Amino acid sequence: MDFFSHEDEDEPSGDLPVPYLLSQMSKEQKAQIEKEIDVFHENAQRMIDEKIFDLFTIPEDIRLLTTDFVQVRLLLDRPAAFKQVIREPREQELLDYARELRDELDGFVGEDTHHGISITYSPDLIECVIDIVNTDTPITLDSSRVKPGDVTSSRILFGLSESLKEQVSQWIYVQRGLRLFDGSRIHLYKPSRLIDWTRTQAMNDAGDILGEVLVEQ
């Protein structure tokens, strides 16, 4: 009589190969691993780029334009990578946008005025609130300035997102943005797409905001 079980004969022993481990994972686990690998590649590429920029002493504005072009704009010509351009921006990317927008606006006004930025995001629309503050100290922006919307704000952003969609044909809709000026506070609403929340887009938005303010004056 055989008292030994052979149920695990097909299971590899010792160090398990990566293909076998992947075959045992759920779709959610595989998706999480792929996401972490993408983040690792992005961080590694960013580090390499910074080393090259430093080596050739590339000015900051050229660094910004080059990085944004390679990581975002260039992908518009690659159908396979297009989803990366219209994906939802990550919190760090929104924080980078907020800091660039603050710096651009602060650089235009006098030393006694600075700008505070806060961002509330949802899958449908992102709200950026700009506060004009009378202070001689630049306003620090950290991760607490970027937060997901709660149930109420997400519902409001969804409704606003729907109202900003413009139908141009039977099957095509265009998502517009919105800027509201309320005294010393400016509300900026744009779709939840990476291409709308890059650092170079922050430079463009700052120019548009300053242009509208000057026209009103």
JSON list of C-alpha atoms in Angstrom, two decimals:
[
{"chain": "A", "resi": 1, "resn": "MET", "atom": "CA", "xyz": [0.00, 0.00, 0.00]},
{"chain": "A", "resi": 2, "resn": "ASP", "atom": "CA", "xyz": [1.28, 3.46, -0.93]},
{"chain": "A", "resi": 3, "resn": "PHE", "atom": "CA", "xyz": [1.12, 5.75, 2.09]},
{"chain": "A", "resi": 4, "resn": "PHE", "atom": "CA", "xyz": [2.70, 8.74, 0.30]},
{"chain": "A", "resi": 5, "resn": "SER", "atom": "CA", "xyz": [0.67, 11.40, -1.42]},
{"chain": "A", "resi": 6, "resn": "HIS", "atom": "CA", "xyz": [1.62, 12.41, -4.96]},
{"chain": "A", "resi": 7, "resn": "GLU", "atom": "CA", "xyz": [-0.69, 15.41, -5.24]},
{"chain": "A", "resi": 8, "resn": "ASP", "atom": "CA", "xyz": [2.21, 17.88, -5.38]},
{"chain": "A", "resi": 9, "resn": "GLU", "atom": "CA", "xyz": [4.36, 16.01, -7.90]},
{"chain": "A", "resi": 10, "resn": "ASP", "atom": "CA", "xyz": [3.79, 18.67, -10.59]},
{"chain": "A", "resi": 11, "resn": "GLU", "atom": "CA", "xyz": [4.62, 21.59, -8.29]},
{"chain": "A", "resi": 12, "resn": "PRO", "atom": "CA", "xyz": [8.22, 22.84, -8.64]},
{"chain": "A", "resi": 13, "resn": "SER", "atom": "CA", "xyz": [10.44, 22.39, -5.63]},
{"chain": "A", "resi": 14, "resn": "GLY", "atom": "CA", "xyz": [13.07, 24.77, -4.32]},
{"chain": "A", "resi": 15, "resn": "ASP", "atom": "CA", "xyz": [13.26, 28.20, -5.93]},
{"chain": "A", "resi": 16, "resn": "LEU", "atom": "CA", "xyz": [10.13, 28.71, -8.00]},
{"chain": "A", "resi": 17, "resn": "PRO", "atom": "CA", "xyz": [10.59, 30.18, -11.51]},
{"chain": "A", "resi": 18, "resn": "VAL", "atom": "CA", "xyz": [8.97, 33.53, -12.29]},
{"chain": "A", "resi": 19, "resn": "PRO", "atom": "CA", "xyz": [6.65, 32.15, -15.03]},
{"chain": "A", "resi": 20, "resn": "TYR", "atom": "CA", "xyz": [5.26, 29.63, -12.55]},
{"chain": "A", "resi": 21, "resn": "LEU", "atom": "CA", "xyz": [4.68, 32.31, -9.90]},
{"chain": "A", "resi": 22, "resn": "LEU", "atom": "CA", "xyz": [2.92, 34.53, -12.43]},
{"chain": "A", "resi": 23, "resn": "SER", "atom": "CA", "xyz": [0.68, 31.66, -13.51]},
{"chain": "A", "resi": 24, "resn": "GLN", "atom": "CA", "xyz": [-0.54, 31.30, -9.92]},
{"chain": "A", "resi": 25, "resn": "MET", "atom": "CA", "xyz": [-1.51, 34.97, -9.55]},
{"chain": "A", "resi": 26, "resn": "SER", "atom": "CA", "xyz": [-4.90, 36.54, -10.02]},
{"chain": "A", "resi": 27, "resn": "LYS", "atom": "CA", "xyz": [-5.55, 39.22, -12.63]},
{"chain": "A", "resi": 28, "resn": "GLU", "atom": "CA", "xyz": [-5.59, 41.86, -9.89]},
{"chain": "A", "resi": 29, "resn": "GLN", "atom": "CA", "xyz": [-2.19, 40.76, -8.59]},
{"chain": "A", "resi": 30, "resn": "LYS", "atom": "CA", "xyz": [-0.70, 40.78, -12.09]},
{"chain": "A", "resi": 31, "resn": "ALA", "atom": "CA", "xyz": [-2.12, 44.24, -12.74]},
{"chain": "A", "resi": 32, "resn": "GLN", "atom": "CA", "xyz": [-0.59, 45.51, -9.49]},
{"chain": "A", "resi": 33, "resn": "ILE", "atom": "CA", "xyz": [2.81, 44.08, -10.40]},
{"chain": "A", "resi": 34, "resn": "GLU", "atom": "CA", "xyz": [2.66, 45.64, -13.86]},
{"chain": "A", "resi": 35, "resn": "LYS", "atom": "CA", "xyz": [1.77, 48.97, -12.28]},
{"chain": "A", "resi": 36, "resn": "GLU", "atom": "CA", "xyz": [4.72, 48.78, -9.89]},
{"chain": "A", "resi": 37, "resn": "ILE", "atom": "CA", "xyz": [7.06, 47.86, -12.75]},
{"chain": "A", "resi": 38, "resn": "ASP", "atom": "CA", "xyz": [5.85, 50.86, -14.75]},
{"chain": "A", "resi": 39, "resn": "VAL", "atom": "CA", "xyz": [6.47, 53.15, -11.78]},
{"chain": "A", "resi": 40, "resn": "PHE", "atom": "CA", "xyz": [9.95, 51.68, -11.33]},
{"chain": "A", "resi": 41, "resn": "HIS", "atom": "CA", "xyz": [10.76, 52.28, -15.00]},
{"chain": "A", "resi": 42, "resn": "GLU", "atom": "CA", "xyz": [9.48, 55.85, -14.80]},
{"chain": "A", "resi": 43, "resn": "ASN", "atom": "CA", "xyz": [11.57, 56.60, -11.71]},
{"chain": "A", "resi": 44, "resn": "ALA", "atom": "CA", "xyz": [14.66, 55.01, -13.27]},
{"chain": "A", "resi": 45, "resn": "GLN", "atom": "CA", "xyz": [14.18, 57.00, -16.48]},
{"chain": "A", "resi": 46, "resn": "ARG", "atom": "CA", "xyz": [13.70, 60.19, -14.49]},
{"chain": "A", "resi": 47, "resn": "MET", "atom": "CA", "xyz": [16.94, 59.56, -12.59]},
{"chain": "A", "resi": 48, "resn": "ILE", "atom": "CA", "xyz": [18.86, 58.92, -15.82]},
{"chain": "A", "resi": 49, "resn": "ASP", "atom": "CA", "xyz": [17.42, 62.06, -17.40]},
{"chain": "A", "resi": 50, "resn": "GLU", "atom": "CA", "xyz": [18.42, 64.17, -14.40]},
{"chain": "A", "resi": 51, "resn": "LYS", "atom": "CA", "xyz": [21.99, 62.86, -14.56]},
{"chain": "A", "resi": 52, "resn": "ILE", "atom": "CA", "xyz": [22.21, 63.75, -18.25]},
{"chain": "A", "resi": 53, "resn": "PHE", "atom": "CA", "xyz": [20.70, 67.19, -17.68]},
{"chain": "A", "resi": 54, "resn": "ASP", "atom": "CA", "xyz": [23.20, 67.85, -14.89]},
{"chain": "A", "resi": 55, "resn": "LEU", "atom": "CA", "xyz": [26.10, 66.60, -16.99]},
{"chain": "A", "resi": 56, "resn": "PHE", "atom": "CA", "xyz": [25.34, 69.06, -19.78]},
{"chain": "A", "resi": 57, "resn": "THR", "atom": "CA", "xyz": [24.05, 71.81, -17.43]},
{"chain": "A", "resi": 58, "resn": "ILE", "atom": "CA", "xyz": [20.71, 72.03, -19.24]},
{"chain": "A", "resi": 59, "resn": "PRO", "atom": "CA", "xyz": [18.58, 75.00, -18.02]},
{"chain": "A", "resi": 60, "resn": "GLU", "atom": "CA", "xyz": [15.51, 74.15, -15.93]},
{"chain": "A", "resi": 61, "resn": "ASP", "atom": "CA", "xyz": [12.98, 75.41, -18.48]},
{"chain": "A", "resi": 62, "resn": "ILE", "atom": "CA", "xyz": [14.54, 73.28, -21.25]},
{"chain": "A", "resi": 63, "resn": "ARG", "atom": "CA", "xyz": [14.55, 70.26, -18.92]},
{"chain": "A", "resi": 64, "resn": "LEU", "atom": "CA", "xyz": [10.86, 70.74, -18.25]},
{"chain": "A", "resi": 65, "resn": "LEU", "atom": "CA", "xyz": [9.89, 71.09, -21.91]},
{"chain": "A", "resi": 66, "resn": "THR", "atom": "CA", "xyz": [12.02, 68.13, -22.96]},
{"chain": "A", "resi": 67, "resn": "THR", "atom": "CA", "xyz": [10.73, 65.82, -20.24]},
{"chain": "A", "resi": 68, "resn": "ASP", "atom": "CA", "xyz": [7.11, 66.70, -20.90]},
{"chain": "A", "resi": 69, "resn": "PHE", "atom": "CA", "xyz": [7.53, 66.24, -24.64]},
{"chain": "A", "resi": 70, "resn": "VAL", "atom": "CA", "xyz": [9.14, 62.81, -24.32]},
{"chain": "A", "resi": 71, "resn": "GLN", "atom": "CA", "xyz": [6.92, 61.45, -21.56]},
{"chain": "A", "resi": 72, "resn": "VAL", "atom": "CA", "xyz": [3.57, 62.87, -22.71]},
{"chain": "A", "resi": 73, "resn": "ARG", "atom": "CA", "xyz": [3.36, 64.78, -25.99]},
{"chain": "A", "resi": 74, "resn": "LEU", "atom": "CA", "xyz": [5.36, 62.31, -28.05]},
{"chain": "A", "resi": 75, "resn": "LEU", "atom": "CA", "xyz": [2.99, 59.51, -27.06]},
{"chain": "A", "resi": 76, "resn": "LEU", "atom": "CA", "xyz": [0.16, 61.21, -28.95]},
{"chain": "A", "resi": 77, "resn": "ASP", "atom": "CA", "xyz": [1.70, 59.86, -32.17]},
{"chain": "A", "resi": 78, "resn": "ARG", "atom": "CA", "xyz": [1.80, 56.30, -30.83]},
{"chain": "A", "resi": 79, "resn": "PRO", "atom": "CA", "xyz": [-1.64, 54.65, -30.80]},
{"chain": "A", "resi": 80, "resn": "ALA", "atom": "CA", "xyz": [-0.38, 51.83, -28.58]},
{"chain": "A", "resi": 81, "resn": "ALA", "atom": "CA", "xyz": [0.76, 54.31, -25.93]},
{"chain": "A", "resi": 82, "resn": "PHE", "atom": "CA", "xyz": [-2.11, 56.78, -26.24]},
{"chain": "A", "resi": 83, "resn": "LYS", "atom": "CA", "xyz": [-3.80, 55.48, -23.09]},
{"chain": "A", "resi": 84, "resn": "GLN", "atom": "CA", "xyz": [-0.82, 56.66, -21.06]},
{"chain": "A", "resi": 85, "resn": "VAL", "atom": "CA", "xyz": [-1.55, 60.23, -22.14]},
{"chain": "A", "resi": 86, "resn": "ILE", "atom": "CA", "xyz": [-5.24, 60.21, -21.23]},
{"chain": "A", "resi": 87, "resn": "ARG", "atom": "CA", "xyz": [-4.96, 58.19, -18.02]},
{"chain": "A", "resi": 88, "resn": "GLU", "atom": "CA", "xyz": [-5.83, 59.78, -14.70]},
{"chain": "A", "resi": 89, "resn": "PRO", "atom": "CA", "xyz": [-2.89, 61.74, -13.28]},
{"chain": "A", "resi": 90, "resn": "ARG", "atom": "CA", "xyz": [-1.29, 60.45, -10.10]},
{"chain": "A", "resi": 91, "resn": "GLU", "atom": "CA", "xyz": [-1.22, 62.53, -6.92]},
{"chain": "A", "resi": 92, "resn": "GLN", "atom": "CA", "xyz": [2.48, 63.31, -7.34]},
{"chain": "A", "resi": 93, "resn": "GLU", "atom": "CA", "xyz": [1.87, 64.53, -10.88]},
{"chain": "A", "resi": 94, "resn": "LEU", "atom": "CA", "xyz": [-0.94, 66.77, -9.64]},
{"chain": "A", "resi": 95, "resn": "LEU", "atom": "CA", "xyz": [1.34, 68.09, -6.91]},
{"chain": "A", "resi": 96, "resn": "ASP", "atom": "CA", "xyz": [4.04, 68.83, -9.50]},
{"chain": "A", "resi": 97, "resn": "TYR", "atom": "CA", "xyz": [1.44, 70.70, -11.55]},
{"chain": "A", "resi": 98, "resn": "ALA", "atom": "CA", "xyz": [0.34, 72.71, -8.50]},
{"chain": "A", "resi": 99, "resn": "ARG", "atom": "CA", "xyz": [3.90, 73.71, -7.63]},
{"chain": "A", "resi": 100, "resn": "GLU", "atom": "CA", "xyz": [4.68, 74.76, -11.20]},
{"chain": "A", "resi": 101, "resn": "LEU", "atom": "CA", "xyz": [1.47, 76.80, -11.38]},
{"chain": "A", "resi": 102, "resn": "ARG", "atom": "CA", "xyz": [2.28, 78.47, -8.07]},
{"chain": "A", "resi": 103, "resn": "ASP", "atom": "CA", "xyz": [5.82, 79.32, -9.17]},
{"chain": "A", "resi": 104, "resn": "GLU", "atom": "CA", "xyz": [4.63, 80.77, -12.48]},
{"chain": "A", "resi": 105, "resn": "LEU", "atom": "CA", "xyz": [1.98, 82.94, -10.81]},
{"chain": "A", "resi": 106, "resn": "ASP", "atom": "CA", "xyz": [4.30, 84.01, -7.98]},
{"chain": "A", "resi": 107, "resn": "GLY", "atom": "CA", "xyz": [6.94, 85.02, -10.49]},
{"chain": "A", "resi": 108, "resn": "PHE", "atom": "CA", "xyz": [4.58, 87.50, -12.11]},
{"chain": "A", "resi": 109, "resn": "VAL", "atom": "CA", "xyz": [3.35, 89.38, -9.04]},
{"chain": "A", "resi": 110, "resn": "GLY", "atom": "CA", "xyz": [5.24, 91.35, -6.40]},
{"chain": "A", "resi": 111, "resn": "GLU", "atom": "CA", "xyz": [6.99, 89.91, -3.37]},
{"chain": "A", "resi": 112, "resn": "ASP", "atom": "CA", "xyz": [4.05, 90.72, -1.08]},
{"chain": "A", "resi": 113, "resn": "THR", "atom": "CA", "xyz": [1.63, 88.41, -2.90]},
{"chain": "A", "resi": 114, "resn": "HIS", "atom": "CA", "xyz": [1.79, 84.64, -3.27]},
{"chain": "A", "resi": 115, "resn": "HIS", "atom": "CA", "xyz": [-0.52, 81.85, -4.37]},
{"chain": "A", "resi": 116, "resn": "GLY", "atom": "CA", "xyz": [-1.84, 78.82, -2.55]},
{"chain": "A", "resi": 117, "resn": "ILE", "atom": "CA", "xyz": [-2.97, 75.87, -4.64]},
{"chain": "A", "resi": 118, "resn": "SER", "atom": "CA", "xyz": [-5.24, 72.98, -3.66]},
{"chain": "A", "resi": 119, "resn": "ILE", "atom": "CA", "xyz": [-6.50, 70.20, -5.90]},
{"chain": "A", "resi": 120, "resn": "THR", "atom": "CA", "xyz": [-9.47, 67.88, -5.55]},
{"chain": "A", "resi": 121, "resn": "TYR", "atom": "CA", "xyz": [-9.63, 65.04, -8.04]},
{"chain": "A", "resi": 122, "resn": "SER", "atom": "CA", "xyz": [-12.19, 62.51, -9.22]},
{"chain": "A", "resi": 123, "resn": "PRO", "atom": "CA", "xyz": [-12.30, 60.12, -12.19]},
{"chain": "A", "resi": 124, "resn": "ASP", "atom": "CA", "xyz": [-14.48, 62.58, -14.12]},
{"chain": "A", "resi": 125, "resn": "LEU", "atom": "CA", "xyz": [-13.09, 66.04, -13.39]},
{"chain": "A", "resi": 126, "resn": "ILE", "atom": "CA", "xyz": [-10.36, 67.73, -11.38]},
{"chain": "A", "resi": 127, "resn": "GLU", "atom": "CA", "xyz": [-10.76, 71.00, -9.50]},
{"chain": "A", "resi": 128, "resn": "CYS", "atom": "CA", "xyz": [-7.78, 73.28, -8.89]},
{"chain": "A", "resi": 129, "resn": "VAL", "atom": "CA", "xyz": [-8.38, 76.16, -6.48]},
{"chain": "A", "resi": 130, "resn": "ILE", "atom": "CA", "xyz": [-5.96, 79.08, -6.55]},
{"chain": "A", "resi": 131, "resn": "ASP", "atom": "CA", "xyz": [-5.95, 81.44, -3.57]},
{"chain": "A", "resi": 132, "resn": "ILE", "atom": "CA", "xyz": [-4.28, 84.83, -3.89]},
{"chain": "A", "resi": 133, "resn": "VAL", "atom": "CA", "xyz": [-2.73, 85.56, -0.49]},
{"chain": "A", "resi": 134, "resn": "ASN", "atom": "CA", "xyz": [-1.16, 88.78, 0.75]},
{"chain": "A", "resi": 135, "resn": "THR", "atom": "CA", "xyz": [2.04, 87.47, 2.29]},
{"chain": "A", "resi": 136, "resn": "ASP", "atom": "CA", "xyz": [5.74, 87.93, 1.67]},
{"chain": "A", "resi": 137, "resn": "THR", "atom": "CA", "xyz": [6.41, 84.23, 2.27]},
{"chain": "A", "resi": 138, "resn": "PRO", "atom": "CA", "xyz": [5.94, 81.64, -0.51]},
{"chain": "A", "resi": 139, "resn": "ILE", "atom": "CA", "xyz": [3.21, 79.15, 0.35]},
{"chain": "A", "resi": 140, "resn": "THR", "atom": "CA", "xyz": [4.41, 75.59, 0.85]},
{"chain": "A", "resi": 141, "resn": "LEU", "atom": "CA", "xyz": [2.61, 72.93, -1.14]},
{"chain": "A", "resi": 142, "resn": "ASP", "atom": "CA", "xyz": [2.77, 69.36, 0.15]},
{"chain": "A", "resi": 143, "resn": "SER", "atom": "CA", "xyz": [0.77, 66.19, -0.42]},
{"chain": "A", "resi": 144, "resn": "SER", "atom": "CA", "xyz": [-2.04, 67.45, 1.84]},
{"chain": "A", "resi": 145, "resn": "ARG", "atom": "CA", "xyz": [-2.90, 69.95, -0.91]},
{"chain": "A", "resi": 146, "resn": "VAL", "atom": "CA", "xyz": [-3.92, 67.14, -3.27]},
{"chain": "A", "resi": 147, "resn": "LYS", "atom": "CA", "xyz": [-6.79, 64.93, -2.21]},
{"chain": "A", "resi": 148, "resn": "PRO", "atom": "CA", "xyz": [-9.53, 62.75, -3.69]},
{"chain": "A", "resi": 149, "resn": "GLY", "atom": "CA", "xyz": [-13.04, 64.11, -3.64]},
{"chain": "A", "resi": 150, "resn": "ASP", "atom": "CA", "xyz": [-15.50, 62.78, -1.09]},
{"chain": "A", "resi": 151, "resn": "VAL", "atom": "CA", "xyz": [-18.90, 61.45, -2.11]},
{"chain": "A", "resi": 152, "resn": "THR", "atom": "CA", "xyz": [-20.49, 64.90, -2.30]},
{"chain": "A", "resi": 153, "resn": "SER", "atom": "CA", "xyz": [-17.69, 66.66, -4.18]},
{"chain": "A", "resi": 154, "resn": "SER", "atom": "CA", "xyz": [-17.26, 63.73, -6.56]},
{"chain": "A", "resi": 155, "resn": "ARG", "atom": "CA", "xyz": [-20.95, 63.89, -7.40]},
{"chain": "A", "resi": 156, "resn": "ILE", "atom": "CA", "xyz": [-20.67, 67.63, -8.02]},
{"chain": "A", "resi": 157, "resn": "LEU", "atom": "CA", "xyz": [-17.60, 67.17, -10.21]},
{"chain": "A", "resi": 158, "resn": "PHE", "atom": "CA", "xyz": [-19.37, 64.46, -12.19]},
{"chain": "A", "resi": 159, "resn": "GLY", "atom": "CA", "xyz": [-22.36, 66.72, -12.83]},
{"chain": "A", "resi": 160, "resn": "LEU", "atom": "CA", "xyz": [-20.10, 69.59, -13.85]},
{"chain": "A", "resi": 161, "resn": "SER", "atom": "CA", "xyz": [-18.12, 67.27, -16.11]},
{"chain": "A", "resi": 162, "resn": "GLU", "atom": "CA", "xyz": [-21.29, 66.23, -17.91]},
{"chain": "A", "resi": 163, "resn": "SER", "atom": "CA", "xyz": [-22.34, 69.85, -18.40]},
{"chain": "A", "resi": 164, "resn": "LEU", "atom": "CA", "xyz": [-18.95, 70.70, -19.92]},
{"chain": "A", "resi": 165, "resn": "LYS", "atom": "CA", "xyz": [-19.21, 68.04, -22.61]},
{"chain": "A", "resi": 166, "resn": "GLU", "atom": "CA", "xyz": [-20.04, 69.45, -26.02]},
{"chain": "A", "resi": 167, "resn": "GLN", "atom": "CA", "xyz": [-21.46, 67.15, -28.70]},
{"chain": "A", "resi": 168, "resn": "VAL", "atom": "CA", "xyz": [-19.86, 67.84, -32.08]},
{"chain": "A", "resi": 169, "resn": "SER", "atom": "CA", "xyz": [-21.37, 64.86, -33.90]},
{"chain": "A", "resi": 170, "resn": "GLN", "atom": "CA", "xyz": [-23.54, 61.85, -33.20]},
{"chain": "A", "resi": 171, "resn": "TRP", "atom": "CA", "xyz": [-20.69, 59.91, -31.61]},
{"chain": "A", "resi": 172, "resn": "ILE", "atom": "CA", "xyz": [-18.12, 62.56, -30.66]},
{"chain": "A", "resi": 173, "resn": "TYR", "atom": "CA", "xyz": [-18.08, 64.73, -27.55]},
{"chain": "A", "resi": 174, "resn": "VAL", "atom": "CA", "xyz": [-15.49, 67.35, -26.60]},
{"chain": "A", "resi": 175, "resn": "GLN", "atom": "CA", "xyz": [-14.66, 67.87, -22.93]},
{"chain": "A", "resi": 176, "resn": "ARG", "atom": "CA", "xyz": [-14.14, 71.54, -22.19]},
{"chain": "A", "resi": 177, "resn": "GLY", "atom": "CA", "xyz": [-12.44, 73.20, -19.23]},
{"chain": "A", "resi": 178, "resn": "LEU", "atom": "CA", "xyz": [-13.75, 75.97, -17.00]},
{"chain": "A", "resi": 179, "resn": "ARG", "atom": "CA", "xyz": [-12.23, 78.90, -15.09]},
{"chain": "A", "resi": 180, "resn": "LEU", "atom": "CA", "xyz": [-14.19, 80.81, -12.46]},
{"chain": "A", "resi": 181, "resn": "PHE", "atom": "CA", "xyz": [-12.92, 84.03, -10.86]},
{"chain": "A", "resi": 182, "resn": "ASP", "atom": "CA", "xyz": [-14.31, 84.73, -7.39]},
{"chain": "A", "resi": 183, "resn": "GLY", "atom": "CA", "xyz": [-12.50, 87.67, -5.83]},
{"chain": "A", "resi": 184, "resn": "SER", "atom": "CA", "xyz": [-9.13, 86.47, -4.56]},
{"chain": "A", "resi": 185, "resn": "ARG", "atom": "CA", "xyz": [-9.95, 82.87, -5.46]},
{"chain": "A", "resi": 186, "resn": "ILE", "atom": "CA", "xyz": [-9.81, 81.21, -8.87]},
{"chain": "A", "resi": 187, "resn": "HIS", "atom": "CA", "xyz": [-11.42, 77.85, -9.65]},
{"chain": "A", "resi": 188, "resn": "LEU", "atom": "CA", "xyz": [-9.97, 75.82, -12.49]},
{"chain": "A", "resi": 189, "resn": "TYR", "atom": "CA", "xyz": [-11.77, 72.70, -13.77]},
{"chain": "A", "resi": 190, "resn": "LYS", "atom": "CA", "xyz": [-10.32, 70.31, -16.33]},
{"chain": "A", "resi": 191, "resn": "PRO", "atom": "CA", "xyz": [-10.77, 66.67, -17.38]},
{"chain": "A", "resi": 192, "resn": "SER", "atom": "CA", "xyz": [-8.99, 63.98, -15.40]},
{"chain": "A", "resi": 193, "resn": "ARG", "atom": "CA", "xyz": [-6.36, 63.31, -18.06]},
{"chain": "A", "resi": 194, "resn": "LEU", "atom": "CA", "xyz": [-2.60, 63.41, -17.61]},
{"chain": "A", "resi": 195, "resn": "ILE", "atom": "CA", "xyz": [-2.08, 65.61, -20.66]},
{"chain": "A", "resi": 196, "resn": "ASP", "atom": "CA", "xyz": [-4.14, 68.36, -18.99]},
{"chain": "A", "resi": 197, "resn": "TRP", "atom": "CA", "xyz": [-2.12, 68.27, -15.75]},
{"chain": "A", "resi": 198, "resn": "THR", "atom": "CA", "xyz": [1.53, 68.34, -16.76]},
{"chain": "A", "resi": 199, "resn": "ARG", "atom": "CA", "xyz": [4.04, 70.95, -15.62]},
{"chain": "A", "resi": 200, "resn": "THR", "atom": "CA", "xyz": [4.17, 72.55, -19.06]},
{"chain": "A", "resi": 201, "resn": "GLN", "atom": "CA", "xyz": [0.39, 72.74, -19.04]},
{"chain": "A", "resi": 202, "resn": "ALA", "atom": "CA", "xyz": [0.68, 74.54, -15.70]},
{"chain": "A", "resi": 203, "resn": "MET", "atom": "CA", "xyz": [2.84, 77.14, -17.45]},
{"chain": "A", "resi": 204, "resn": "ASN", "atom": "CA", "xyz": [0.19, 77.54, -20.15]},
{"chain": "A", "resi": 205, "resn": "ASP", "atom": "CA", "xyz": [-2.62, 77.77, -17.59]},
{"chain": "A", "resi": 206, "resn": "ALA", "atom": "CA", "xyz": [-0.72, 80.42, -15.64]},
{"chain": "A", "resi": 207, "resn": "GLY", "atom": "CA", "xyz": [-0.35, 82.46, -18.81]},
{"chain": "A", "resi": 208, "resn": "ASP", "atom": "CA", "xyz": [-4.07, 82.15, -19.58]},
{"chain": "A", "resi": 209, "resn": "ILE", "atom": "CA", "xyz": [-5.05, 83.14, -16.04]},
{"chain": "A", "resi": 210, "resn": "LEU", "atom": "CA", "xyz": [-2.74, 86.15, -16.02]},
{"chain": "A", "resi": 211, "resn": "GLY", "atom": "CA", "xyz": [-4.01, 87.16, -19.44]},
{"chain": "A", "resi": 212, "resn": "GLU", "atom": "CA", "xyz": [-7.63, 87.11, -18.28]},
{"chain": "A", "resi": 213, "resn": "VAL", "atom": "CA", "xyz": [-6.78, 89.05, -15.12]},
{"chain": "A", "resi": 214, "resn": "LEU", "atom": "CA", "xyz": [-5.01, 91.74, -17.12]},
{"chain": "A", "resi": 215, "resn": "VAL", "atom": "CA", "xyz": [-7.90, 92.00, -19.57]},
{"chain": "A", "resi": 216, "resn": "GLU", "atom": "CA", "xyz": [-10.37, 92.45, -16.71]},
{"chain": "A", "resi": 217, "resn": "GLN", "atom": "CA", "xyz": [-8.25, 95.25, -15.28]}
]
